[in-house]
Amino acid sequence: MAQTKYIFVTGGVTSSLGKGIIAASLAKLLQSRGYKTTIQKLDPYINVDPGTLNPYEHGECYVTDDGAETDLDLGHYERFLNVRTSQANNVTTGRIYQSVIEKERRGEFLGKTVQVVPHITNEIKERVQVLGNSGEYDIVITEIGGTVGDIESLPYIEAVRQLLWELGDNNAIVIHLTLVPYLSAAGELKTKPTQHSVKTLMESGIKADILVCRTEHEISNDIREKLALFCNVKREAVIQSIDASTIYDVPLLMQEEGLDTVTLQKLALPNTVEPDLGRWNEFLARHKNPKDEVTIGLVGKYVELQDSYKSILEAFIHAGAANEVKVKVKSVHSEYITADNYKNKLKGLDAILVAPGFGERGIEGKVKAVEYARVMNIPFLGICLGMQMAVIEYARNVLKLDKANSTEMDENTPDPVISIMEEQKTITDKGGTMRLGAWDCDLKDGSLVKEMYNGASQISERHRHRYEFNNAYLEQLESAGLLATGFNKETNLVEIVELKDHPWFIGVQYHPEYKSTVANPHPLFVGLVKAALDHKKA
């Protein structure tokens, strides 16, 4: 296409309405019609990236191939579109201000007074158009975090207003996602919150082109007419987004409502190709009609908030569909696992996944969970910290190095089987300073992990950690039966460990969950679910 088209997704009334899912669903529909589509997220908080945010506050931190620590919505974008994202797909206010201040320090503004308008808004407009100017995409969807009227969102809304004017008619549109609440006392849906939200948007100089109304009840034709009239949009541009049983239903619901059709019309794009959603529908059919069920324990320390392990939970959905199995994930808080109760807490599980994390809270519970999986021959996958716990457990209980530990938990441990990387020792800043992004890993012949990856000799997976397997203990651990079966050639660091005398026991230093998508479920999750089913049947 000659010119990239832009779609801005704003939200009103309340947060957590699902802007990311709506954006990803629309992108899926446009992609299935042959348009090259990508999505980016503008986050209004002042953190430079979400890497330093508490998972309880913001959910998981998602990592891209190029090592960007980003918002978890980018995970939805990749899972839906099966297209890799990058640093350009997530922009925060912190990054915007950091860039503008650095330019001012270098003297790029020639002594001008640096202000929100035009300097901050110009920086936002530049970032919005980075993907569009790359020539790779026909359509760029930009999701703006927070809700309209938030103080921190104002520069973004102003930048969008300017872009709509600069790009001209039919080149950029605004989709406004809002809530139509149901008041049980009155027994009816209320449109006033949506009207106020649209009015707030208009006060900033932006007219919504399409309204997507989140609701728990069907919206009647009368209400659609009322919203169209009072919110100044066309009747066909009032789209209902009703609660769905799974987020993977949303693209189909949006197609039924005609969101993609009205979008193409507003952007003056051809609407001649019907969406090809064959593979998507196959996945949904397998997901919704499982032939069996397994229960997998997710042992972690942030289990109270589901979003803390969002990518893991979604990877289980993809792997479950691939195996035609319903995966019931049982969350087990590692902080409350003790030597007295661990058997009771973990009994009845068909497989165990020990989750990633940072810090020493709850790690002894994770060690106990690994021991239970190893001794009881239960299929086990350890991710990042989970893999490190597997190494510590083996060193303590098999090599009899009772005080073996990671230097992250105990700097004075006599047996640091997990230790900080040399180049990390001098780093004091916390943000964006870990081993991040995609790294290659060579797989050993004859290993279980090589079999899981369909015989591949080399894989590329995403990392997010500071501490590593200590090679000084490699020989000891291998001779005792814990095999290192994946190495990074560049650093000679161990990436994967597995047990030879166990049905299915793998620990990986990387995060496989980040690369699992609807179209390509991750082989380790597919393998773990299959092993769980075999274990259940046996």
Coordinates of C-alpha atoms in Angstrom, one line a residue:
M1 CA 0.0 0.0 0.0
A2 CA 1.2 3.5 -0.8
Q3 CA 0.4 5.0 2.6
T4 CA 0.2 3.3 6.0
K5 CA -3.1 3.8 7.7
Y6 CA -3.4 4.4 11.5
I7 CA -6.0 3.2 14.0
F8 CA -6.0 4.7 17.5
V9 CA -7.8 2.8 20.3
T10 CA -8.8 4.8 23.3
G11 CA -10.7 3.8 26.4
G12 CA -13.2 5.5 28.6
V13 CA -15.2 5.2 31.9
T14 CA -12.9 2.5 33.5
S15 CA -9.7 0.7 32.9
S16 CA -9.4 -3.0 32.2
L17 CA -12.1 -3.1 29.6
G18 CA -9.9 -5.1 27.2
K19 CA -8.5 -2.5 24.8
G20 CA -5.6 -4.9 24.1
I21 CA -7.9 -7.8 23.2
I22 CA -10.1 -5.6 21.0
A23 CA -7.0 -4.2 19.2
A24 CA -5.6 -7.7 18.8
S25 CA -8.9 -9.0 17.5
L26 CA -9.3 -6.2 14.9
A27 CA -5.7 -6.7 13.9
K28 CA -6.4 -10.5 13.4
L29 CA -9.4 -9.8 11.2
L30 CA -7.5 -7.2 9.1
Q31 CA -4.5 -9.6 8.9
S32 CA -6.8 -12.5 7.8
R33 CA -8.0 -10.3 4.9
G34 CA -4.4 -9.9 3.7
Y35 CA -3.5 -6.6 5.3
K36 CA 0.0 -6.5 7.0
T37 CA -0.9 -5.2 10.4
T38 CA 0.9 -4.5 13.7
I39 CA -0.1 -3.1 17.1
Q40 CA 1.7 -0.8 19.5
K41 CA 0.9 0.2 23.1
L42 CA 1.4 3.7 24.5
D43 CA 1.6 3.5 28.3
P44 CA 1.1 6.7 30.3
Y45 CA 3.2 5.8 33.4
I46 CA 6.6 7.4 34.0
N47 CA 8.5 4.2 34.4
V48 CA 10.9 3.8 31.4
D49 CA 9.6 0.3 31.0
P50 CA 7.6 -2.2 33.0
G51 CA 10.7 -4.2 34.0
T52 CA 10.9 -2.7 37.5
L53 CA 7.2 -2.9 38.2
N54 CA 5.8 -5.3 40.8
P55 CA 3.9 -8.1 39.1
Y56 CA 1.0 -7.6 41.6
E57 CA 0.6 -4.1 40.3
H58 CA 1.0 -4.5 36.6
G59 CA 0.9 -8.2 35.8
E60 CA 3.8 -9.9 34.0
C61 CA 6.5 -8.1 32.1
Y62 CA 6.6 -9.4 28.5
V63 CA 10.0 -9.6 26.7
T64 CA 10.5 -9.2 23.0
D65 CA 13.2 -10.8 20.7
D66 CA 15.2 -7.5 20.8
G67 CA 15.3 -7.5 24.6
A68 CA 12.6 -4.9 25.3
E69 CA 10.8 -5.3 28.6
T70 CA 7.2 -4.4 27.7
D71 CA 3.5 -4.4 28.7
L72 CA 1.7 -7.7 28.8
D73 CA -0.6 -6.6 26.0
L74 CA 2.2 -7.2 23.6
G75 CA 1.9 -10.8 24.5
H76 CA -1.7 -10.7 23.3
Y77 CA -0.6 -9.1 20.1
E78 CA 1.9 -11.8 19.3
R79 CA -0.4 -14.7 20.4
F80 CA -3.2 -13.4 18.1
L81 CA -1.1 -12.3 15.1
N82 CA 1.9 -14.7 15.2
V83 CA 4.0 -11.7 14.3
R84 CA 7.0 -10.7 16.4
T85 CA 6.9 -7.3 18.3
S86 CA 9.9 -5.1 19.3
Q87 CA 10.9 -2.1 21.3
A88 CA 9.0 0.1 18.8
N89 CA 5.7 -1.6 19.8
N90 CA 5.7 -0.3 23.4
V91 CA 6.3 3.3 24.4
T92 CA 6.0 4.7 27.9
T93 CA 5.9 8.3 29.2
G94 CA 9.2 7.7 31.0
R95 CA 10.9 6.8 27.7
I96 CA 9.3 9.8 25.9
Y97 CA 10.5 12.3 28.6
Q98 CA 13.9 10.5 28.8
S99 CA 14.4 11.0 25.1
V100 CA 13.3 14.7 25.1
I101 CA 15.5 15.5 28.1
E102 CA 18.5 13.8 26.4
K103 CA 17.9 15.9 23.2
E104 CA 17.7 19.1 25.3
R105 CA 21.0 18.2 27.0
R106 CA 22.7 17.7 23.6
G107 CA 21.4 21.1 22.6
E108 CA 19.1 19.8 19.8
F109 CA 16.4 22.4 20.6
L110 CA 18.7 25.4 20.0
G111 CA 18.0 27.1 23.3
K112 CA 14.2 26.9 23.0
T113 CA 12.0 26.5 26.0
V114 CA 11.2 22.7 26.1
Q115 CA 7.4 22.2 26.7
V116 CA 4.8 19.4 26.6
V117 CA 3.5 21.0 23.3
P118 CA 5.3 20.8 20.9
H119 CA 8.3 18.8 22.2
I120 CA 6.7 15.9 24.1
T121 CA 3.8 15.6 21.6
N122 CA 6.3 15.7 18.6
E123 CA 8.2 12.9 20.3
I124 CA 5.0 10.8 20.7
K125 CA 4.0 11.4 17.1
E126 CA 7.5 10.3 16.0
R127 CA 7.2 7.1 18.0
V128 CA 3.7 6.4 16.7
Q129 CA 5.0 6.5 13.1
V130 CA 8.2 4.5 13.5
L131 CA 6.4 1.3 12.5
G132 CA 4.4 2.9 9.8
N133 CA 7.5 4.5 8.2
S134 CA 9.3 1.1 8.2
G135 CA 7.4 0.2 5.0
E136 CA 6.6 -3.2 6.5
Y137 CA 2.9 -2.5 7.4
D138 CA -0.3 -1.5 5.7
I139 CA -2.1 -0.7 9.0
V140 CA -0.7 0.3 12.4
I141 CA -3.0 0.0 15.4
T142 CA -2.0 2.2 18.4
E143 CA -3.6 1.4 21.8
I144 CA -3.4 4.2 24.3
G145 CA -3.3 3.0 27.9
G146 CA -5.4 4.4 30.7
T147 CA -8.7 6.2 30.2
V148 CA -9.6 9.5 28.5
G149 CA -9.5 12.4 30.9
D150 CA -6.5 11.0 32.9
I151 CA -4.0 13.7 33.5
E152 CA -1.1 11.5 32.3
S153 CA -2.9 10.6 29.1
L154 CA -3.4 14.2 27.9
P155 CA -0.2 14.5 25.9
Y156 CA -1.0 11.3 24.0
I157 CA -4.6 12.4 23.2
E158 CA -3.2 15.8 22.0
A159 CA -0.6 14.0 19.8
V160 CA -3.4 11.8 18.4
R161 CA -5.5 14.9 17.6
Q162 CA -2.5 16.4 15.7
L163 CA -1.8 13.2 13.8
L164 CA -5.5 12.9 12.7
W165 CA -5.2 16.4 11.3
E166 CA -1.8 15.9 9.7
L167 CA -2.5 12.5 8.1
G168 CA -5.8 13.7 6.6
D169 CA -9.2 12.1 5.9
N170 CA -9.4 8.3 5.6
N171 CA -5.8 7.8 6.8
A172 CA -6.4 7.6 10.5
I173 CA -9.4 6.8 12.7
V174 CA -10.2 6.6 16.4
I175 CA -12.0 3.6 18.0
H176 CA -13.3 4.4 21.5
L177 CA -13.8 1.5 23.9
T178 CA -16.3 2.3 26.6
L179 CA -18.6 0.7 29.2
V180 CA -22.3 0.3 29.0
P181 CA -23.1 -0.8 32.6
Y182 CA -26.2 -2.8 33.7
L183 CA -27.9 -1.4 36.8
S184 CA -29.8 -4.3 38.4
A185 CA -31.9 -2.0 40.6
A186 CA -33.3 -0.3 37.5
G187 CA -33.1 -3.5 35.4
E188 CA -31.5 -1.7 32.4
L189 CA -28.4 -0.8 30.6
K190 CA -27.2 2.8 31.0
T191 CA -25.6 4.9 28.2
K192 CA -24.8 8.0 30.2
P193 CA -21.2 6.9 31.2
T194 CA -20.4 6.3 27.5
Q195 CA -21.9 9.7 26.5
H196 CA -19.8 11.5 29.2
S197 CA -16.7 9.6 28.0
V198 CA -17.2 10.6 24.3
K199 CA -17.8 14.2 25.4
T200 CA -14.5 14.2 27.3
L201 CA -12.8 12.9 24.2
M202 CA -14.5 15.7 22.1
E203 CA -13.3 18.3 24.6
S204 CA -9.8 17.3 23.6
G205 CA -10.6 17.8 20.0
I206 CA -11.1 14.2 18.9
K207 CA -14.3 12.7 17.5
A208 CA -14.7 8.9 17.9
D209 CA -15.2 7.2 14.5
I210 CA -16.3 3.9 16.0
L211 CA -17.7 3.0 19.5
V212 CA -17.0 -0.4 20.9
C213 CA -19.3 -0.9 23.9
R214 CA -18.3 -3.4 26.6
T215 CA -21.4 -5.0 28.1
E216 CA -22.6 -8.0 30.1
H217 CA -26.0 -7.9 28.4
E218 CA -27.1 -7.6 24.8
I219 CA -27.5 -4.0 23.6
S220 CA -30.9 -3.4 22.0
N221 CA -31.4 -1.6 18.7
D222 CA -32.9 1.3 20.6
I223 CA -29.8 1.7 22.7
R224 CA -27.6 1.5 19.6
E225 CA -29.7 4.3 18.0
K226 CA -29.4 6.4 21.1
L227 CA -25.6 6.0 21.4
A228 CA -25.2 6.8 17.7
L229 CA -27.3 10.0 18.0
F230 CA -25.8 11.3 21.2
C231 CA -22.2 10.2 20.6
N232 CA -22.2 11.5 17.0
V233 CA -21.3 8.2 15.3
K234 CA -22.9 6.2 12.5
R235 CA -25.4 3.5 13.6
E236 CA -23.2 0.7 12.1
A237 CA -20.2 2.1 14.0
V238 CA -21.8 1.2 17.3
I239 CA -20.2 -2.2 18.1
Q240 CA -21.3 -4.4 20.9
S241 CA -18.5 -6.3 22.8
I242 CA -20.2 -8.7 25.1
D243 CA -18.5 -10.9 27.7
A244 CA -17.0 -14.0 26.0
S245 CA -16.2 -17.5 27.4
T246 CA -12.6 -17.1 26.1
I247 CA -10.6 -14.2 24.7
Y248 CA -10.1 -16.2 21.5
D249 CA -13.8 -15.9 20.7
V250 CA -13.5 -12.1 20.5
P251 CA -12.2 -11.9 16.8
L252 CA -15.3 -13.9 15.7
L253 CA -17.6 -11.7 17.8
M254 CA -16.1 -8.6 16.3
Q255 CA -16.5 -10.0 12.8
E256 CA -20.2 -10.7 13.5
E257 CA -20.6 -7.1 14.7
G258 CA -18.8 -5.9 11.5
L259 CA -15.9 -4.1 13.3
D260 CA -13.5 -4.9 10.4
T261 CA -16.0 -3.9 7.7
V262 CA -16.7 -0.5 9.2
T263 CA -13.0 0.0 9.9
L264 CA -12.1 -0.6 6.2
Q265 CA -14.9 1.6 5.1
K266 CA -13.6 4.5 7.3
L267 CA -10.1 4.0 6.0
A268 CA -11.3 3.9 2.4
L269 CA -9.7 0.4 2.0
P270 CA -11.0 -2.4 -0.3
N271 CA -13.3 -4.8 1.4
T272 CA -13.2 -7.5 -1.2
V273 CA -11.4 -10.4 0.6
E274 CA -13.3 -12.4 3.1
P275 CA -11.3 -13.1 6.4
D276 CA -9.5 -16.5 6.3
L277 CA -10.0 -17.7 9.8
G278 CA -9.8 -21.5 9.1
R279 CA -6.8 -22.2 11.4
W280 CA -8.2 -20.0 14.1
N281 CA -11.6 -21.9 14.1
E282 CA -9.7 -25.2 14.1
F283 CA -7.9 -24.1 17.3
L284 CA -11.1 -22.9 18.9
A285 CA -12.9 -26.2 18.1
R286 CA -10.1 -28.2 19.7
H287 CA -10.0 -25.8 22.7
K288 CA -13.7 -26.0 23.3
N289 CA -14.1 -29.8 22.7
P290 CA -11.4 -31.5 24.7
K291 CA -11.3 -35.3 24.8
D292 CA -9.6 -35.4 28.2
E293 CA -8.5 -33.3 31.1
V294 CA -5.3 -32.9 33.1
T295 CA -4.5 -30.9 36.3
I296 CA -1.2 -29.0 36.2
G297 CA 0.2 -27.3 39.3
L298 CA 1.6 -23.8 38.8
V299 CA 3.9 -23.2 41.7
G300 CA 4.7 -19.5 42.0
K301 CA 4.8 -16.6 44.4
Y302 CA 2.5 -14.2 42.6
V303 CA -0.4 -16.6 42.1
E304 CA -3.0 -14.3 43.6
L305 CA -3.0 -12.2 40.4
Q306 CA -3.6 -14.3 37.3
D307 CA -2.0 -11.6 35.1
S308 CA 1.4 -12.2 36.8
Y309 CA 1.7 -15.5 34.8
K310 CA -0.4 -14.5 31.8
S311 CA 1.8 -15.9 29.1
I312 CA 2.2 -19.2 30.9
L313 CA -1.6 -19.6 31.3
E314 CA -2.2 -18.8 27.6
A315 CA 0.6 -21.2 26.6
F316 CA -1.3 -23.9 28.5
I317 CA -4.4 -23.1 26.5
H318 CA -2.5 -23.4 23.2
A319 CA -0.8 -26.6 24.3
G320 CA -4.1 -28.0 25.6
A321 CA -5.8 -27.4 22.2
A322 CA -2.8 -29.0 20.4
N323 CA -3.3 -32.2 22.5
E324 CA -7.2 -31.9 22.6
V325 CA -6.9 -31.8 26.4
K326 CA -8.4 -29.3 28.9
V327 CA -5.7 -28.1 31.1
K328 CA -6.9 -27.2 34.6
V329 CA -4.2 -25.0 36.2
K330 CA -4.1 -25.3 39.9
S331 CA -2.2 -22.3 41.5
V332 CA 0.0 -23.3 44.4
H333 CA 1.6 -20.4 46.4
S334 CA 5.2 -21.4 47.0
E335 CA 5.4 -19.3 50.2
Y336 CA 3.0 -21.7 51.9
I337 CA 4.7 -24.9 50.9
T338 CA 6.6 -26.4 53.8
A339 CA 8.4 -29.6 54.6
D340 CA 5.3 -30.7 56.5
N341 CA 2.6 -30.0 54.0
Y342 CA 4.2 -30.2 50.6
K343 CA 2.9 -33.7 49.8
N344 CA -0.6 -32.7 50.7
K345 CA -0.4 -29.4 48.7
L346 CA 0.9 -31.2 45.6
K347 CA -1.0 -34.5 45.6
G348 CA -3.3 -35.3 42.7
L349 CA -1.4 -33.2 40.1
D350 CA -0.6 -34.7 36.7
A351 CA 2.4 -32.3 36.1
I352 CA 4.1 -29.5 37.9
L353 CA 5.5 -26.2 36.5
V354 CA 7.7 -24.1 38.8
A355 CA 7.3 -20.5 37.7
P356 CA 9.9 -17.7 37.2
G357 CA 10.3 -14.9 39.7
F358 CA 12.8 -12.8 41.6
G359 CA 14.0 -12.6 45.2
E360 CA 14.1 -15.1 48.0
R361 CA 10.5 -15.1 49.2
G362 CA 8.9 -18.5 48.7
I363 CA 11.9 -20.2 47.1
E364 CA 12.1 -23.0 49.7
G365 CA 8.6 -24.0 48.7
K366 CA 9.7 -24.1 45.1
V367 CA 12.6 -26.4 46.0
K368 CA 10.2 -28.7 47.8
A369 CA 7.9 -28.8 44.7
V370 CA 10.9 -29.8 42.5
E371 CA 11.8 -32.6 45.0
Y372 CA 8.3 -33.9 44.9
A373 CA 8.1 -33.9 41.1
R374 CA 11.6 -35.6 40.9
V375 CA 11.0 -38.3 43.5
M376 CA 7.4 -39.1 42.5
N377 CA 8.2 -39.2 38.8
I378 CA 5.7 -36.4 38.0
P379 CA 6.3 -34.5 34.7
F380 CA 8.1 -31.3 35.5
L381 CA 9.0 -28.0 33.8
G382 CA 11.0 -25.4 35.5
I383 CA 11.2 -21.9 33.9
C384 CA 14.1 -19.5 34.7
L385 CA 14.1 -19.4 38.6
G386 CA 12.2 -22.7 38.4
M387 CA 15.2 -24.2 36.5
Q388 CA 17.6 -22.8 39.1
M389 CA 15.5 -24.3 41.9
A390 CA 15.8 -27.7 40.2
V391 CA 19.6 -27.4 40.2
I392 CA 19.6 -26.3 43.9
E393 CA 17.3 -29.2 44.8
Y394 CA 19.5 -31.7 43.1
A395 CA 22.7 -30.4 44.6
R396 CA 21.2 -30.5 48.1
N397 CA 19.4 -33.8 48.0
V398 CA 21.5 -35.9 45.6
L399 CA 25.0 -34.4 45.8
K400 CA 24.4 -33.8 49.6
L401 CA 25.6 -30.2 49.4
D402 CA 23.2 -29.2 52.1
K403 CA 23.8 -25.5 51.9
A404 CA 23.8 -25.2 48.0
N405 CA 22.0 -22.1 46.9
S406 CA 21.9 -19.2 44.5
T407 CA 23.9 -16.1 45.4
E408 CA 20.7 -14.2 44.8
M409 CA 19.2 -15.8 47.9
D410 CA 22.4 -16.3 50.0
E411 CA 25.6 -14.4 49.1
N412 CA 27.7 -16.4 51.5
T413 CA 26.6 -19.9 50.4
P414 CA 29.5 -22.4 50.4
D415 CA 28.1 -24.0 47.2
P416 CA 26.8 -21.3 44.8
V417 CA 25.4 -23.7 42.2
I418 CA 23.6 -20.6 40.7
S419 CA 25.7 -17.5 40.6
I420 CA 25.6 -13.9 39.2
M421 CA 27.0 -13.4 35.7
E422 CA 30.5 -11.8 35.7
E423 CA 29.3 -8.8 33.6
Q424 CA 26.4 -8.2 36.1
K425 CA 28.6 -7.8 39.2
T426 CA 29.4 -4.1 38.5
I427 CA 25.8 -3.1 37.6
T428 CA 23.9 -1.0 40.1
D429 CA 20.9 0.1 37.9
K430 CA 17.9 -2.2 38.0
G431 CA 16.0 -1.3 34.8
G432 CA 16.8 -3.1 31.5
T433 CA 20.2 -4.4 32.8
M434 CA 19.6 -8.2 32.8
R435 CA 20.3 -10.8 30.1
L436 CA 17.3 -9.9 27.9
G437 CA 15.8 -10.9 24.6
A438 CA 16.5 -13.8 22.2
W439 CA 19.6 -15.9 22.6
D440 CA 20.6 -19.0 20.6
C441 CA 20.9 -22.4 22.3
D442 CA 22.5 -25.5 21.0
L443 CA 20.7 -28.8 21.9
K444 CA 22.5 -32.1 22.7
D445 CA 21.9 -35.1 20.5
G446 CA 19.8 -37.8 22.2
S447 CA 18.3 -35.4 24.7
L448 CA 14.6 -35.2 25.6
V449 CA 14.6 -31.5 24.9
K450 CA 15.9 -32.1 21.3
E451 CA 13.0 -34.5 20.8
M452 CA 10.5 -31.9 22.1
Y453 CA 11.9 -29.4 19.5
N454 CA 11.4 -32.0 16.7
G455 CA 15.1 -32.7 16.3
A456 CA 16.3 -29.1 16.0
S457 CA 20.0 -28.6 16.7
Q458 CA 19.7 -24.9 17.5
I459 CA 16.8 -22.9 19.0
S460 CA 16.4 -19.2 19.8
E461 CA 14.5 -18.3 23.0
R462 CA 13.9 -15.2 25.1
H463 CA 15.6 -14.5 28.4
R464 CA 15.1 -12.2 31.4
H465 CA 17.4 -13.0 34.3
R466 CA 20.7 -12.0 36.1
Y467 CA 21.8 -15.3 37.6
E468 CA 23.1 -18.3 35.8
F469 CA 24.1 -22.0 36.3
N470 CA 27.6 -22.1 37.8
N471 CA 29.8 -24.2 35.4
A472 CA 32.1 -25.1 38.3
Y473 CA 29.5 -27.6 39.4
L474 CA 28.7 -28.9 35.9
E475 CA 30.8 -32.1 36.0
Q476 CA 29.6 -33.1 39.6
L477 CA 25.9 -32.6 38.7
E478 CA 26.2 -34.4 35.3
S479 CA 27.9 -37.4 36.8
A480 CA 25.1 -37.6 39.4
G481 CA 22.4 -37.7 36.7
L482 CA 21.3 -34.0 36.1
L483 CA 22.3 -33.5 32.5
A484 CA 23.0 -30.1 30.8
T485 CA 21.4 -30.6 27.4
G486 CA 21.3 -27.0 26.1
F487 CA 24.2 -24.5 25.9
N488 CA 24.7 -21.0 24.6
K489 CA 27.8 -21.2 22.4
E490 CA 28.7 -17.5 22.8
T491 CA 28.8 -17.5 26.6
N492 CA 29.2 -21.3 27.3
L493 CA 26.3 -21.0 29.8
V494 CA 24.0 -23.9 30.5
E495 CA 20.5 -23.1 29.3
I496 CA 18.7 -26.4 29.8
V497 CA 18.9 -29.3 32.4
E498 CA 17.1 -32.6 32.3
L499 CA 17.0 -35.8 34.3
K500 CA 17.9 -39.0 32.5
D501 CA 16.0 -41.4 34.8
H502 CA 12.7 -39.6 34.8
P503 CA 9.6 -39.7 32.5
W504 CA 9.7 -36.0 31.7
F505 CA 11.8 -33.5 33.7
I506 CA 13.2 -30.3 32.0
G507 CA 14.4 -27.0 33.4
V508 CA 15.1 -24.1 31.1
Q509 CA 16.9 -20.8 31.9
Y510 CA 14.8 -19.0 29.3
H511 CA 11.0 -18.1 29.1
P512 CA 9.4 -20.5 26.5
E513 CA 5.9 -19.0 27.3
Y514 CA 6.7 -15.8 25.5
K515 CA 6.9 -17.5 22.1
S516 CA 3.7 -19.6 22.3
T517 CA 1.0 -18.4 19.9
V518 CA -2.3 -19.8 18.7
A519 CA -0.7 -20.7 15.3
N520 CA 2.5 -22.1 16.9
P521 CA 2.0 -23.6 20.4
H522 CA 5.3 -23.9 22.2
P523 CA 6.8 -27.4 21.9
L524 CA 7.8 -27.6 25.6
F525 CA 4.2 -26.8 26.8
V526 CA 2.8 -29.2 24.2
G527 CA 5.3 -31.9 25.5
L528 CA 4.5 -31.2 29.2
V529 CA 0.7 -31.4 28.6
K530 CA 1.2 -34.7 26.7
A531 CA 3.4 -36.0 29.5
A532 CA 0.8 -35.0 32.0
L533 CA -1.9 -37.0 30.1
D534 CA 0.4 -40.0 29.9
H535 CA 1.1 -39.8 33.6
K536 CA -2.6 -39.5 34.4
K537 CA -3.4 -42.6 32.3
A538 CA -0.6 -44.6 33.8

